[in-house]
Coordinates of C-alpha atoms (C1' of nucleotides) in Angstrom, one line a residue:
Chain J
M108 CA 0.0 0.0 0.0
A109 CA 1.2 3.4 -0.8
K110 CA 0.0 4.8 2.5
G111 CA 0.5 1.8 4.6
I112 CA -0.7 1.3 8.0
T113 CA 1.3 0.1 11.0
K114 CA 2.2 -3.5 10.5
R115 CA 0.3 -5.9 12.6
S116 CA 3.5 -7.8 13.5
E117 CA 5.3 -4.6 14.6
N118 CA 2.9 -2.9 17.0
Y119 CA -0.3 -4.8 17.5
S120 CA -2.2 -2.1 19.5
E121 CA -1.2 0.7 17.2
W122 CA -2.3 -1.5 14.3
Y123 CA -5.6 -2.1 16.0
N124 CA -6.2 1.6 16.6
E125 CA -5.3 2.4 13.1
I126 CA -7.7 -0.2 11.6
I127 CA -10.5 1.4 13.6
K128 CA -9.5 4.9 12.5
R129 CA -9.0 4.1 8.8
A130 CA -11.9 1.8 8.4
D131 CA -13.9 4.7 10.0
L132 CA -15.5 2.5 12.7
A133 CA -15.1 4.6 15.8
E134 CA -13.2 7.2 17.7
N135 CA -12.4 8.3 21.2
S136 CA -14.8 11.0 22.3
A137 CA -14.1 14.2 24.3
V138 CA -15.9 12.5 27.1
R139 CA -13.5 10.5 29.3
G140 CA -13.3 6.9 28.4
C141 CA -16.3 7.0 26.1
M142 CA -16.4 6.1 22.4
V143 CA -18.2 7.5 19.4
I144 CA -19.2 4.7 17.1
K145 CA -19.3 6.1 13.6
P146 CA -21.9 5.1 10.9
Y147 CA -19.8 2.4 9.3
G148 CA -18.9 0.8 12.6
F149 CA -22.5 1.1 13.8
A150 CA -23.7 -0.6 10.6
I151 CA -21.6 -3.6 11.5
W152 CA -22.9 -3.6 15.0
E153 CA -26.5 -3.4 13.8
K154 CA -25.9 -6.5 11.7
M155 CA -24.6 -8.3 14.8
Q156 CA -27.6 -7.1 16.8
R157 CA -30.0 -8.3 14.2
A158 CA -28.5 -11.8 14.0
L159 CA -28.3 -12.1 17.8
D160 CA -31.8 -10.8 18.3
D161 CA -33.2 -13.3 15.8
M162 CA -31.4 -16.1 17.7
F163 CA -32.8 -14.9 21.0
K164 CA -36.3 -14.8 19.6
A165 CA -35.9 -18.2 18.1
T166 CA -35.2 -19.5 21.6
G167 CA -38.3 -17.9 23.1
H168 CA -37.0 -14.7 24.5
Q169 CA -38.7 -11.3 24.4
N170 CA -37.2 -7.8 24.4
A171 CA -38.0 -5.3 27.1
Y172 CA -36.4 -2.2 28.5
F173 CA -35.5 -1.2 32.1
P174 CA -34.3 2.0 33.7
L175 CA -30.8 3.4 33.3
F176 CA -30.7 4.3 37.0
V177 CA -30.4 1.8 39.8
P178 CA -31.2 3.2 43.3
K179 CA -28.2 2.4 45.6
S180 CA -30.5 0.4 47.9
F181 CA -31.3 -2.0 45.0
L182 CA -27.7 -2.6 44.1
E183 CA -26.8 -3.3 47.7
K184 CA -29.3 -6.2 48.0
E185 CA -27.2 -8.9 46.6
E186 CA -24.0 -8.7 48.6
E187 CA -21.5 -10.3 46.3
H188 CA -22.9 -8.5 43.3
A189 CA -22.7 -5.1 45.1
E190 CA -19.2 -5.7 46.2
G191 CA -18.1 -6.8 42.7
F192 CA -19.4 -3.7 40.9
A193 CA -18.9 -1.1 43.7
K194 CA -15.5 0.0 42.5
E195 CA -16.6 1.0 39.0
C196 CA -19.9 2.8 39.4
A197 CA -20.9 6.2 38.2
V198 CA -23.2 7.8 40.8
V199 CA -25.9 10.5 40.4
T200 CA -26.1 12.6 43.5
H201 CA -27.9 15.7 42.4
Y202 CA -30.7 16.5 40.0
R203 CA -30.2 20.2 39.2
L204 CA -27.6 22.8 38.3
K205 CA -27.6 26.5 38.8
S206 CA -25.6 29.5 37.6
D207 CA -22.3 29.8 39.5
P208 CA -22.5 33.1 41.5
D209 CA -18.7 33.3 41.6
G210 CA -18.2 33.2 37.9
K211 CA -19.4 32.0 34.6
G212 CA -21.0 28.7 33.9
L213 CA -22.9 26.3 36.0
M214 CA -22.5 24.6 39.4
V215 CA -24.2 21.7 41.1
D216 CA -27.1 23.1 43.2
P217 CA -26.4 21.9 46.7
D218 CA -30.1 22.2 47.5
A219 CA -30.8 19.6 44.8
K220 CA -29.1 16.7 46.6
L221 CA -30.9 13.4 46.1
E222 CA -32.1 11.6 49.2
E223 CA -30.9 8.4 47.7
E224 CA -28.1 8.2 45.2
L225 CA -28.8 6.7 41.8
I226 CA -26.2 4.4 40.2
V227 CA -25.9 4.4 36.5
R228 CA -26.4 0.7 35.7
P229 CA -23.2 -1.3 35.4
T230 CA -25.6 -4.2 34.6
S231 CA -29.3 -4.6 35.3
E232 CA -29.8 -7.6 37.6
A233 CA -30.8 -5.3 40.4
V234 CA -33.4 -3.3 38.6
I235 CA -34.7 -6.3 36.7
W236 CA -35.1 -8.5 39.7
N237 CA -36.8 -5.7 41.6
T238 CA -39.2 -5.6 38.7
F239 CA -39.6 -9.4 38.4
K240 CA -40.9 -9.4 42.0
G241 CA -44.1 -7.9 40.6
W242 CA -44.2 -10.2 37.5
I243 CA -43.8 -13.6 39.2
Q244 CA -46.3 -15.2 41.5
S245 CA -47.1 -18.6 40.1
W246 CA -45.2 -21.4 38.3
R247 CA -47.5 -20.3 35.4
D248 CA -45.5 -17.1 35.1
L249 CA -42.3 -19.1 34.5
P250 CA -40.1 -19.3 32.7
L251 CA -39.7 -15.6 32.2
L252 CA -37.4 -15.0 29.3
I253 CA -36.4 -11.4 28.9
N254 CA -33.7 -9.6 27.0
Q255 CA -32.8 -6.0 26.8
W256 CA -30.6 -4.0 24.4
A257 CA -29.0 -1.2 26.4
N258 CA -26.0 0.8 27.3
V259 CA -24.2 0.3 30.6
V260 CA -21.5 2.3 32.4
R261 CA -18.5 0.8 34.1
W262 CA -15.9 3.4 35.3
E263 CA -12.8 1.7 34.0
M264 CA -9.3 3.0 34.7
R265 CA -8.0 2.5 31.3
T266 CA -10.1 2.2 28.2
R267 CA -9.6 0.9 24.7
L268 CA -11.9 1.4 21.7
F269 CA -14.5 -1.4 21.7
L270 CA -12.6 -3.6 24.1
R271 CA -13.1 -1.6 27.2
T272 CA -14.9 1.7 27.2
S273 CA -16.6 3.5 30.2
E274 CA -19.9 3.3 28.4
F275 CA -20.7 0.4 26.2
L276 CA -23.6 -1.1 24.3
W277 CA -24.7 -4.6 24.9
Q278 CA -27.5 -7.0 25.2
E279 CA -28.4 -8.6 28.6
G280 CA -30.7 -11.5 28.9
H281 CA -32.4 -12.1 32.3
T282 CA -34.5 -15.2 32.9
A283 CA -36.3 -16.8 35.8
H284 CA -37.1 -20.5 36.0
A285 CA -39.1 -22.9 38.2
T286 CA -36.3 -25.4 38.6
E287 CA -32.6 -25.4 39.0
Q288 CA -32.2 -27.8 36.1
E289 CA -34.1 -25.6 33.7
A290 CA -32.1 -22.6 34.6
I291 CA -28.8 -24.4 34.1
E292 CA -30.1 -25.6 30.7
E293 CA -31.0 -22.1 29.8
T294 CA -27.5 -20.9 30.8
E295 CA -25.9 -23.6 28.7
Q296 CA -28.3 -23.0 25.8
M297 CA -27.4 -19.3 25.6
L298 CA -23.7 -20.0 25.8
G299 CA -24.4 -22.2 22.8
V300 CA -26.2 -19.4 21.0
Y301 CA -23.1 -17.2 21.6
A302 CA -20.7 -19.8 20.4
E303 CA -22.9 -20.4 17.3
F304 CA -23.0 -16.6 16.6
A305 CA -19.2 -16.2 17.1
E306 CA -18.4 -19.1 14.8
S307 CA -21.0 -18.9 12.0
W308 CA -21.5 -15.2 11.8
M309 CA -18.2 -13.7 13.0
A310 CA -16.2 -16.6 11.6
M311 CA -14.4 -16.7 14.9
P312 CA -13.8 -20.0 16.6
V313 CA -14.3 -20.0 20.4
I314 CA -13.7 -22.3 23.3
Q315 CA -16.7 -22.8 25.6
G316 CA -16.0 -23.3 29.2
L317 CA -16.5 -22.4 32.8
K318 CA -14.9 -19.6 34.7
T319 CA -13.0 -20.3 37.9
A320 CA -14.5 -19.0 41.1
S321 CA -12.2 -15.9 41.1
E322 CA -13.3 -14.9 37.6
R323 CA -16.9 -15.6 38.1
F324 CA -19.6 -12.8 37.7
A325 CA -20.3 -11.1 41.0
G326 CA -23.4 -12.8 42.4
A327 CA -23.3 -15.9 40.1
V328 CA -23.2 -19.5 41.1
E329 CA -21.5 -20.4 37.8
T330 CA -20.2 -18.4 34.9
Y331 CA -19.9 -19.9 31.5
C332 CA -18.0 -18.1 28.8
I333 CA -16.7 -18.2 25.2
E334 CA -13.0 -17.4 24.8
A335 CA -11.4 -16.4 21.5
L336 CA -7.7 -16.1 20.5
M337 CA -6.6 -12.9 18.9
Q338 CA -3.9 -12.6 16.3
D339 CA -1.4 -11.3 18.9
G340 CA -1.7 -14.4 21.0
K341 CA -3.9 -12.9 23.7
A342 CA -7.3 -14.2 24.7
L343 CA -10.5 -12.3 24.6
Q344 CA -13.6 -13.1 26.6
A345 CA -16.3 -12.7 24.0
G346 CA -19.4 -13.5 25.9
T347 CA -20.7 -14.8 29.2
S348 CA -23.7 -16.7 30.4
H349 CA -24.3 -16.9 34.2
F350 CA -26.3 -19.4 36.3
L351 CA -27.3 -17.2 39.2
G352 CA -29.0 -19.8 41.4
Q353 CA -31.6 -18.4 43.7
N354 CA -29.3 -15.6 44.9
F355 CA -31.1 -12.7 43.2
A356 CA -34.6 -14.1 43.9
K357 CA -33.7 -14.3 47.6
S358 CA -32.1 -10.9 47.7
F359 CA -35.1 -9.3 46.0
D360 CA -37.7 -11.5 47.7
V361 CA -39.1 -12.9 44.6
K362 CA -41.2 -16.0 45.3
F363 CA -43.6 -18.2 43.3
V364 CA -46.1 -20.9 44.2
N365 CA -45.1 -24.2 42.5
K366 CA -47.4 -26.9 41.2
E367 CA -47.5 -28.5 44.7
N368 CA -48.8 -25.2 46.1
E369 CA -45.5 -24.5 48.0
L370 CA -43.6 -21.2 48.0
D371 CA -40.3 -21.3 46.3
Y372 CA -37.7 -19.0 44.9
P373 CA -37.2 -19.0 41.1
W374 CA -33.8 -19.8 39.6
A375 CA -32.1 -17.2 37.5
T376 CA -29.8 -16.7 34.6
S377 CA -28.2 -13.7 32.9
W378 CA -26.1 -13.5 29.8
G379 CA -24.6 -10.8 27.7
V380 CA -22.4 -9.8 24.8
S381 CA -21.3 -6.3 24.1
T382 CA -19.7 -4.0 21.5
R383 CA -16.5 -5.7 22.6
L384 CA -17.5 -8.2 19.9
M385 CA -16.6 -5.5 17.4
G386 CA -13.1 -5.5 18.8
A387 CA -13.0 -9.3 18.6
L388 CA -14.1 -9.1 15.0
I389 CA -11.3 -6.6 14.1
M390 CA -8.6 -8.5 15.9
A391 CA -9.6 -11.9 14.7
H392 CA -9.4 -11.3 10.9
S393 CA -7.9 -8.0 9.9
D394 CA -4.5 -7.7 8.1
D395 CA -2.0 -5.0 7.1
N396 CA -4.4 -3.7 4.4
G397 CA -7.1 -3.1 6.9
L398 CA -10.3 -4.6 8.1
V399 CA -11.5 -8.0 6.9
L400 CA -15.2 -8.6 7.4
P401 CA -17.0 -11.9 7.3
P402 CA -19.6 -11.6 4.5
K403 CA -22.5 -12.3 6.8
L404 CA -21.7 -9.2 8.9
A405 CA -20.4 -6.9 6.1
P406 CA -22.7 -3.9 5.6
I407 CA -21.5 -3.8 2.0
Q408 CA -20.9 -7.3 0.7
V409 CA -20.0 -6.4 -2.9
V410 CA -18.7 -3.1 -4.1
V411 CA -18.6 -2.2 -7.8
V412 CA -15.8 0.2 -9.0
P413 CA -16.4 1.4 -12.5
I414 CA -13.2 2.5 -14.2
F415 CA -13.8 5.4 -16.5
R416 CA -12.5 8.7 -17.8
E417 CA -15.5 10.2 -19.5
E418 CA -19.1 10.6 -18.3
A419 CA -20.1 8.7 -21.4
D420 CA -18.0 5.8 -20.5
L421 CA -19.5 5.6 -17.1
A422 CA -22.9 5.5 -18.6
K423 CA -21.9 2.5 -20.8
I424 CA -20.3 0.8 -17.8
M425 CA -23.4 1.3 -15.7
E426 CA -25.5 -0.3 -18.5
H427 CA -23.1 -3.2 -18.7
I428 CA -23.3 -4.0 -15.0
A429 CA -26.9 -3.2 -14.4
P430 CA -28.3 -6.7 -14.9
I431 CA -25.5 -8.1 -12.6
V432 CA -26.2 -5.6 -9.9
E433 CA -29.9 -6.4 -10.2
E434 CA -29.3 -10.1 -10.0
L435 CA -27.0 -9.7 -6.9
K436 CA -29.7 -7.7 -5.1
T437 CA -32.3 -10.4 -6.0
L438 CA -30.0 -12.9 -4.4
G439 CA -30.1 -10.9 -1.2
I440 CA -26.6 -9.5 -1.5
S441 CA -25.9 -5.9 -0.5
V442 CA -24.2 -4.2 -3.4
K443 CA -22.7 -0.7 -3.6
V444 CA -21.9 0.8 -7.0
D445 CA -19.3 3.5 -6.4
D446 CA -19.6 5.8 -9.4
D447 CA -18.1 8.8 -7.6
D448 CA -15.8 10.6 -10.0
K449 CA -13.9 12.5 -7.3
Y450 CA -11.7 9.6 -6.5
K451 CA -9.7 7.4 -8.8
P452 CA -10.0 3.7 -9.0
G453 CA -6.7 3.0 -7.2
F454 CA -7.8 5.1 -4.3
K455 CA -11.2 3.3 -4.1
F456 CA -9.6 -0.1 -4.2
A457 CA -7.5 0.8 -1.1
E458 CA -10.4 2.4 0.6
Y459 CA -12.7 -0.6 0.3
E460 CA -9.9 -2.9 1.4
L461 CA -9.5 -0.8 4.6
K462 CA -13.2 -1.1 5.1
G463 CA -13.1 -4.9 4.7
V464 CA -15.6 -5.2 1.9
P465 CA -15.5 -8.9 1.0
V466 CA -15.8 -8.7 -2.8
R467 CA -14.9 -6.0 -5.2
L468 CA -15.9 -5.9 -8.8
G469 CA -13.8 -3.8 -11.2
V470 CA -15.3 -2.9 -14.6
G471 CA -13.7 -0.7 -17.3
M472 CA -13.9 -0.2 -21.0
R473 CA -11.7 -3.2 -21.6
D474 CA -14.4 -5.4 -19.9
L475 CA -17.1 -3.9 -22.1
E476 CA -15.2 -5.1 -25.2
N477 CA -14.6 -8.5 -23.8
G478 CA -17.8 -9.1 -21.9
T479 CA -16.0 -9.6 -18.7
I480 CA -15.7 -8.3 -15.1
E481 CA -12.9 -8.3 -12.6
V482 CA -13.6 -10.1 -9.3
A483 CA -11.3 -9.4 -6.3
R484 CA -11.7 -11.0 -2.9
R485 CA -10.7 -9.3 0.3
D486 CA -9.7 -12.3 2.3
E487 CA -7.0 -13.5 -0.1
L488 CA -6.3 -10.2 -1.9
T489 CA -6.6 -12.1 -5.2
K490 CA -8.4 -11.1 -8.3
E491 CA -9.5 -12.8 -11.5
T492 CA -11.3 -11.7 -14.7
L493 CA -14.4 -13.6 -15.4
P494 CA -17.1 -13.6 -18.1
L495 CA -20.0 -11.4 -17.1
E496 CA -22.4 -14.3 -17.9
G497 CA -23.3 -16.1 -14.7
V498 CA -21.0 -14.1 -12.5
A499 CA -23.7 -13.2 -10.0
K500 CA -24.2 -16.9 -9.0
H501 CA -20.4 -17.2 -8.8
I502 CA -20.2 -14.2 -6.4
S503 CA -23.0 -15.5 -4.3
S504 CA -21.1 -18.8 -3.7
L505 CA -17.8 -16.8 -3.4
L506 CA -19.3 -15.0 -0.4
D507 CA -20.0 -18.3 1.3
E508 CA -16.5 -19.4 0.4
I509 CA -15.0 -16.3 2.0
Q510 CA -17.1 -16.7 5.1
E511 CA -15.8 -20.2 5.4
N512 CA -12.2 -19.4 4.5
I513 CA -11.8 -16.7 7.1
Y514 CA -13.2 -19.0 9.7
N515 CA -10.8 -21.7 8.7
K516 CA -7.9 -19.3 8.8
A517 CA -8.8 -18.2 12.3
M518 CA -9.3 -21.8 13.3
N519 CA -5.9 -22.8 11.9
F520 CA -4.3 -19.8 13.7
R521 CA -5.8 -21.0 17.0
E522 CA -4.7 -24.5 16.5
E523 CA -1.2 -23.5 15.7
N524 CA -1.2 -21.3 18.8
T525 CA -2.7 -23.7 21.3
F526 CA 0.0 -25.6 23.2
T527 CA 0.0 -28.4 25.6
V528 CA 2.4 -27.9 28.4
D529 CA 3.4 -30.1 31.3
N530 CA 6.1 -28.4 33.4
W531 CA 6.5 -25.0 34.9
E532 CA 9.5 -23.8 32.9
D533 CA 7.8 -24.6 29.6
F534 CA 4.6 -23.0 30.9
K535 CA 6.4 -19.7 31.7
A536 CA 8.2 -19.7 28.4
Q537 CA 5.0 -20.5 26.4
I538 CA 2.9 -17.9 28.2
E539 CA 5.5 -15.3 27.3
M540 CA 5.2 -16.2 23.6
G541 CA 1.4 -16.1 23.6
G542 CA -1.4 -18.4 22.7
F543 CA -3.7 -20.7 24.5
V544 CA -1.7 -22.9 26.9
M545 CA -3.5 -26.1 28.0
A546 CA -2.1 -27.2 31.3
Y547 CA -3.2 -29.0 34.5
W548 CA -4.3 -27.0 37.4
D549 CA -4.9 -28.2 40.9
G550 CA -8.2 -26.4 41.2
T551 CA -7.2 -24.0 44.0
A552 CA -7.5 -20.2 44.0
E553 CA -4.1 -19.9 45.6
T554 CA -2.3 -21.6 42.7
E555 CA -4.4 -19.7 40.2
E556 CA -3.4 -16.4 41.9
K557 CA 0.3 -17.3 42.1
I558 CA 0.4 -18.3 38.4
K559 CA -1.2 -14.9 37.6
Q560 CA 1.3 -13.0 39.6
E561 CA 4.3 -14.8 38.2
T562 CA 3.2 -14.9 34.5
K563 CA 0.3 -12.5 34.1
A564 CA -1.6 -15.5 32.7
T565 CA -5.1 -16.2 33.8
I566 CA -7.3 -19.3 33.5
R567 CA -9.5 -18.3 30.6
C568 CA -11.8 -21.2 31.2
I569 CA -12.2 -24.8 32.2
P570 CA -13.3 -26.1 28.9
L571 CA -16.6 -28.0 28.4
N572 CA -16.6 -31.0 26.2
S573 CA -12.9 -31.9 26.8
I574 CA -11.6 -35.3 27.6
E575 CA -11.3 -35.9 31.3
M576 CA -7.8 -37.2 31.9
A577 CA -6.0 -36.8 35.2
G578 CA -2.6 -35.2 35.5
E579 CA -0.4 -33.1 37.8
C580 CA -0.8 -29.4 38.3
V581 CA 1.8 -27.5 36.3
Y582 CA 2.5 -25.3 39.3
S583 CA 2.0 -27.2 42.5
G584 CA 2.4 -30.8 41.1
K585 CA -0.9 -31.8 42.9
E586 CA -3.6 -33.9 41.4
S587 CA -5.7 -32.4 38.6
A588 CA -8.8 -33.8 36.9
K589 CA -8.3 -32.1 33.5
R590 CA -6.4 -29.4 31.6
V591 CA -7.6 -25.8 31.6
V592 CA -7.0 -23.0 29.2
F593 CA -4.4 -20.4 30.3
A594 CA -3.5 -17.2 28.4
K595 CA -2.7 -13.6 28.8
A596 CA -5.9 -11.8 28.2
Y597 CA -7.4 -8.4 27.2
Chain U
rC113 C1' -3.7 7.1 42.1
rG114 C1' 1.9 5.8 40.9
rG115 C1' 5.8 5.9 36.5
rG116 C1' 6.9 8.0 31.6
rG117 C1' 5.7 11.2 27.3
rC118 C1' 3.2 15.1 24.6
rG119 C1' 0.2 19.9 23.7
rU120 C1' 2.8 24.7 17.4
rA121 C1' -2.7 25.1 10.7
rG122 C1' -8.1 20.1 9.9
rC123 C1' -4.3 15.7 10.7
rG124 C1' 1.0 14.2 11.5
rC125 C1' 5.3 16.8 13.0
rA126 C1' 10.0 20.3 12.9
rG127 C1' 11.6 24.7 15.4
rC128 C1' 12.8 25.3 21.8
rC129 C1' 19.1 23.4 23.9
rU130 C1' 21.9 28.8 22.1
rG131 C1' 15.2 34.3 22.6
rG132 C1' 15.2 38.1 17.0
rU133 C1' 9.8 38.1 10.4
rA134 C1' 6.1 30.8 12.7
rG135 C1' 7.8 26.4 9.1
rC136 C1' 7.4 21.2 6.6
rG137 C1' 4.5 16.9 4.9
rC138 C1' -0.5 15.3 4.3
rG139 C1' -5.3 17.2 3.7
rC140 C1' -8.3 21.5 1.8
rA141 C1' -9.6 25.4 -2.6
rC142 C1' -8.8 26.7 -7.8
rC143 C1' -6.6 25.6 -12.9
rG144 C1' -4.3 22.1 -16.3
rU145 C1' -2.7 17.2 -17.4
rU146 C1' -4.1 12.3 -15.5
rC147 C1' -7.6 8.0 -14.4
rG148 C1' -7.1 -0.9 -14.9
rG149 C1' -3.8 -0.4 -7.5
rG150 C1' -3.8 5.4 -2.8
rA151 C1' -1.6 10.6 -9.7
rC152 C1' 1.4 15.1 -11.1
rG153 C1' 2.5 20.3 -11.8
rG154 C1' 1.2 25.3 -10.8
rU155 C1' -1.3 28.8 -7.7
rG156 C1' -3.7 29.8 -3.0
rA157 C1' -6.3 29.8 1.8
rG158 C1' -5.5 28.4 6.7
rG159 C1' -2.0 30.0 13.4
rU160 C1' -4.3 34.5 19.5
rC161 C1' 2.4 28.2 19.2
rG162 C1' -3.0 24.5 25.4
rG163 C1' -4.0 28.6 29.3
rA164 C1' -2.3 32.4 33.1
rG165 C1' 1.6 35.0 35.1
rG166 C1' 6.8 36.4 35.1
rU167 C1' 12.0 37.7 33.0
rU168 C1' 13.5 40.7 28.6
rC169 C1' 14.0 46.1 24.0
rA170 C1' 12.1 41.3 22.2
rA171 C1' 9.3 34.8 24.3
rA172 C1' 6.7 29.1 20.5
rU173 C1' 11.8 29.2 22.7
rC174 C1' 13.9 30.9 29.5
rC175 C1' 11.2 30.7 34.7
rU176 C1' 6.6 29.7 37.8
rC177 C1' 1.8 28.0 38.1
rU178 C1' -2.2 25.7 35.7
rC179 C1' -5.3 22.8 32.2
rG180 C1' -5.8 18.8 28.8
rC181 C1' -4.4 14.4 26.2
rC182 C1' -1.6 9.7 25.3
rC183 C1' 1.3 5.4 26.9
rC184 C1' 2.8 1.7 31.0
rG185 C1' 0.7 -0.3 36.0
rA186 C1' -3.5 -1.4 39.6
rC187 C1' -9.3 -2.3 37.7
rC188 C1' -12.1 -4.9 33.8
rA189 C1' -17.7 -7.3 29.3

RNA sequence: CGGGGCGUAGCGCAGCCUGGUAGCGCGCACCGUUCGGGACGGUGAGGUCGGAGGUUCAAAUCCUCUCGCCCCGACCA
């Protein structure tokens, strides 16, 4: 590229920021730690939302919306939950400003102090379970399967675009069930939905597993997660699904009468994914030419770049490609024809590569003479000249092929960067080099903590569906039932 | 909150040590030639040098204070 971006291999985080900037996805705002998601970035997020929302609906969930503010007394009710989130809460203490008598501008009106502080939601368990109290009386009211699309605020020390911002957009599911078994099934079902979304929409392979006690969601009995490996060898938690037991029901005094006419507390789950998935998408596939989008999430799947000098030539080219564009649209493919004459073709080629558009079609006067079209694919940066006849069908299957190809690439990368390690020296060396490190762990929080202190590696998850085979803990040498996934993480 | 770094044109930077007419690249505007991988030439617009105070005949440059941002750590979807 003439105006190359920072190489991925040289400075990963600079590369990451530059992809976001040059693909026009988002920017830091003037507001501390907050992010502006720009139209192109938001278009991708909307496609993610749509796909996820359809999956939630297909599994029987309904959308609703709950308040932004959580009275402090609500947040306090579940003790562990309160403790876990206390350190990162934005708090509303006043409801009015007034002119500053000592100078220009405004000041907080001390007379407008709230009797009870309001917390800007860091998550909505508290408000939602307070609401559920009024919704649940009988086993007939269960299961209650609710999802909300919302913003939340967590006052993070250091922020990074998409990966960690003070305010972020997400989806949070909150469900209530009559039995423990059903709630656990729901937790696992939604983890499966996330894994399916990550793999078949984002083309990003994930490991499904359980968090250790120390990494568990505050107030949960069990936290399930999906973990993905980024191209710099660091892990990213891409989604979580929590089995909350009866903790919130008890804290918020939500009870129902079961079929045996006995009072019981319902069992709860909550699960969420956020705009962090955008960060995952960027880091999983992009290269030194910019963003690489899986076709299923690309706002523009095919871009047509006419190559012309004269207005008259453009008109001829448009006529030449019109049937193809029509056919692509009929096939449900989103096509953009960039007939802008302010930029030259070479500029446009680079621009659409930066934006990750999966397929680019180039058409010039040469093609008109030959009845051809140039088809370039973003994932492999290859191009070929094909007869115009039948090209729409070819493109349609090419998009599927690209979707599959980038998944396979990410999968190969993960496999090449997943290591099985059996002694402490190898463990430290491998963690330093990056990747998922599969090692035995004795199951204690002490060992987990010491490993974290000495290597900065955390247990990303205890994988589900792995073969149980006993071994010796890589750190303590004590007995261990199975290998867990260690990595440095975002 | 600890440790580093930076504030000069829309963006990226030089100038500061050693005070003396505020510069370069990109971008922007106009004209011409170009147009199948980020074009080239010409002309031009654009600045209270983050802010306040001080030293000086003279401050982007030296001194004091202040504000803001970025990076590294603790925290974390």
